[in-house]
Amino acid sequence: MADPAPRIPWVMILAAGAAAIAVLASIYLLQPKPPAETETETASANAPVGCVLSPGKQIGGPIDLIDESGAAVTQKHFNEGMSLVYFGYTFCPDVCPTTLNAVADALDKLGPAAARVRPVFITVDPKRDTPAVVKQYAAAFGPAITGLTGTPEQIAQVARAYRVYYAEHRTGPGPNDYSMDHSSILYLMGPDGAFIAPIRADQSGDEMAASLKKLMG
Ligand code: NI
């Protein structure tokens, strides 16, 4: 009498199937996506990970800030073309200068098309970043970049509108002994202030120019 074929309980088959699907799904999710399809951006190392932006989400809003000369700035100052908005602070030791250098490089690479987009640097450190400070800082990255500041309330409001994370990080007892943790994302905004797409801030100038070219049409 031959042994009957070993019976595998259905529950084990189902469990094995579910495990296989889970493995396949995780392999799929872990695939790096080409930058062109990556419409998401995670924040800088200091900020909470998982800050995902996508077109259609409510990003941006009326601009109510202070320009490099101390004058009030509203959305109508940005209605002539697209804006490439970045939040950071002038004392930033690494991420902000690297990003703004890449932006300046990207604009060079774009050539005449660069005239259609205005890079805007908005500080998240209004205490130290006065109009004069942001002016000097932005100018260091090229004549095209506009620096903006505001009252702490204005900065809090615009950061909320752009879903920007920022927080003071104490480094000592003195009033200026702090750095700012902040998310690092570039926002391409339309002439009407509508959010077009996020652009990864950790790209080279070449990559950023390619992203811009694609999004600017
Ligand atoms: Ni920074």
XYZ file of C-alpha atoms and ligand atoms in Angstrom:
218
model
C 0.000 0.000 0.000
C 1.624 3.161 -1.174
C 1.690 6.115 1.101
C -0.918 8.631 0.178
C 0.492 11.804 -1.318
C 1.470 14.023 1.543
C -1.305 16.411 2.231
C -0.400 19.998 2.600
C -3.007 21.825 4.546
C -4.613 24.664 2.586
C -3.760 27.051 5.314
C -0.053 26.418 4.724
C -0.426 26.962 0.987
C -2.235 30.197 1.618
C 0.392 31.291 4.124
C 3.186 30.492 1.674
C 1.380 32.404 -1.054
C 0.899 35.416 1.168
C 4.574 35.342 2.158
C 5.614 35.193 -1.489
C 3.407 38.148 -2.325
C 4.840 40.094 0.601
C 8.379 39.400 -0.584
C 7.568 40.414 -4.162
C 5.850 43.562 -2.952
C 8.794 44.577 -0.828
C 11.195 43.916 -3.684
C 9.037 46.101 -5.900
C 8.801 48.877 -3.328
C 12.536 48.849 -2.727
C 13.363 49.349 -6.398
C 14.945 52.752 -6.849
C 12.764 54.747 -9.167
C 14.255 56.958 -11.836
C 14.283 60.599 -10.751
C 11.769 61.538 -13.439
C 9.139 59.392 -11.770
C 10.046 60.357 -8.258
C 7.549 63.003 -7.390
C 8.365 62.718 -3.744
C 11.071 64.147 -1.635
C 12.212 63.262 1.798
C 13.455 65.883 4.146
C 17.048 66.503 5.123
C 18.808 64.158 7.484
C 17.756 66.240 10.462
C 14.104 66.407 9.599
C 11.488 63.720 9.938
C 11.705 61.229 7.116
C 8.663 60.449 5.074
C 7.638 63.986 4.239
C 6.012 63.224 0.915
C 4.837 65.885 -1.453
C 2.931 65.312 -4.600
C 1.295 67.586 -7.135
C -2.279 68.233 -6.242
C -1.612 68.433 -2.544
C -2.253 71.858 -1.158
C 1.194 73.450 -1.160
C 1.957 77.133 -1.127
C -0.355 80.053 -0.702
C -0.340 83.799 -0.692
C 3.156 85.181 -0.099
C 3.353 87.748 2.693
C 7.020 88.324 3.440
C 9.815 90.893 3.527
C 12.292 91.340 0.697
C 15.994 92.108 0.704
C 15.371 95.836 1.033
C 12.948 95.445 3.926
C 9.847 96.002 1.782
C 6.710 93.902 1.924
C 6.437 91.181 -0.709
C 3.231 89.555 -1.866
C 2.328 86.946 -4.448
C 2.030 89.544 -7.201
C 5.799 90.010 -7.133
C 6.080 86.441 -8.378
C 3.349 86.414 -10.972
C 5.574 87.049 -13.970
C 6.997 83.575 -14.225
C 7.660 80.395 -12.366
C 9.400 80.397 -9.004
C 11.777 77.836 -7.586
C 11.284 78.162 -3.851
C 13.716 76.885 -1.264
C 13.614 77.209 2.509
C 16.836 77.340 4.504
C 18.969 79.688 6.550
C 22.136 81.618 5.890
C 24.132 80.064 8.737
C 23.495 76.604 7.315
C 26.884 74.901 7.100
C 26.182 72.430 4.320
C 22.792 71.645 2.833
C 21.671 75.174 1.952
C 24.886 76.330 0.254
C 25.185 73.030 -1.615
C 21.601 73.291 -2.827
C 21.860 76.935 -3.844
C 25.094 76.257 -5.703
C 23.322 73.482 -7.585
C 20.416 75.825 -8.338
C 22.811 78.447 -9.701
C 24.528 75.777 -11.772
C 21.176 74.485 -13.047
C 20.198 77.980 -14.154
C 23.461 78.296 -16.070
C 22.755 74.972 -17.755
C 19.212 76.013 -18.658
C 20.500 78.951 -20.657
C 17.820 81.357 -21.920
C 15.042 79.225 -20.393
C 16.356 80.217 -16.969
C 14.718 83.600 -17.439
C 11.358 81.864 -17.006
C 12.041 80.732 -13.467
C 13.073 82.797 -10.493
C 14.824 81.076 -7.594
C 13.594 82.284 -4.224
C 15.358 81.605 -0.955
C 13.132 81.952 2.122
C 14.853 81.873 5.485
C 13.563 79.794 8.370
C 15.820 81.765 10.723
C 14.272 85.237 10.740
C 15.996 86.140 14.012
C 19.422 86.245 12.377
C 18.485 86.497 8.717
C 17.550 90.137 8.369
C 16.827 91.603 4.917
C 20.460 92.722 4.628
C 21.747 89.269 5.578
C 19.541 87.381 3.111
C 20.410 89.913 0.426
C 24.120 89.365 0.801
C 23.659 85.608 1.085
C 21.446 85.215 -1.981
C 23.743 87.439 -4.033
C 26.626 85.091 -3.305
C 24.846 82.434 -5.382
C 24.188 84.656 -8.342
C 22.152 87.679 -9.327
C 19.027 85.657 -10.147
C 18.371 84.418 -6.616
C 16.027 86.447 -4.448
C 16.280 86.218 -0.672
C 13.222 86.687 1.512
C 12.693 86.956 5.232
C 9.833 88.004 7.482
C 8.663 88.230 11.030
C 8.732 84.943 12.935
C 4.960 84.791 12.439
C 5.223 85.382 8.696
C 7.888 82.702 8.377
C 5.816 80.278 10.428
C 2.855 80.922 8.183
C 4.695 80.461 4.886
C 6.445 77.353 6.212
C 3.076 75.918 7.158
C 1.709 76.722 3.719
C 4.619 74.876 2.075
C 4.607 72.100 4.663
C 8.169 72.912 5.580
C 9.603 71.512 8.764
C 12.006 73.682 10.720
C 13.147 73.823 14.304
C 15.799 75.548 16.345
C 18.517 73.233 17.562
C 20.505 74.603 20.514
C 24.276 74.223 20.321
C 25.260 76.307 23.341
C 24.047 78.829 25.923
C 24.517 82.001 23.857
C 21.668 83.682 21.974
C 23.238 82.741 18.632
C 24.285 79.256 19.671
C 21.816 77.371 17.551
C 21.395 75.804 14.191
C 18.170 75.218 12.344
C 16.929 71.806 11.395
C 14.918 72.148 8.236
C 13.489 70.143 5.399
C 15.309 70.512 2.106
C 13.022 70.525 -0.906
C 12.750 72.771 -3.926
C 9.239 73.767 -4.940
C 8.484 74.690 -8.517
C 5.573 77.106 -8.426
C 3.548 78.463 -11.309
C 3.070 82.169 -12.072
C -0.192 82.097 -10.154
C 1.495 80.651 -7.100
C 0.141 77.169 -7.753
C 2.337 74.252 -6.838
C 3.701 72.485 -9.929
C 6.055 69.899 -8.478
C 8.739 69.263 -5.888
C 12.312 69.014 -7.127
C 14.929 67.081 -5.250
C 17.394 69.422 -3.600
C 20.202 66.871 -3.420
C 20.751 66.748 -7.160
C 23.662 68.071 -9.158
C 23.175 71.183 -11.228
C 22.924 69.039 -14.355
C 20.235 66.822 -12.849
C 18.338 69.812 -11.531
C 18.457 71.481 -14.948
C 17.067 68.307 -16.499
C 14.257 68.154 -13.898
C 13.417 71.804 -14.503
C 13.479 71.447 -18.262
C 11.034 68.580 -18.070
C 8.666 70.339 -15.679
C 8.838 73.748 -17.348
C 7.783 72.248 -20.660
Ni 20.275 74.355 5.425
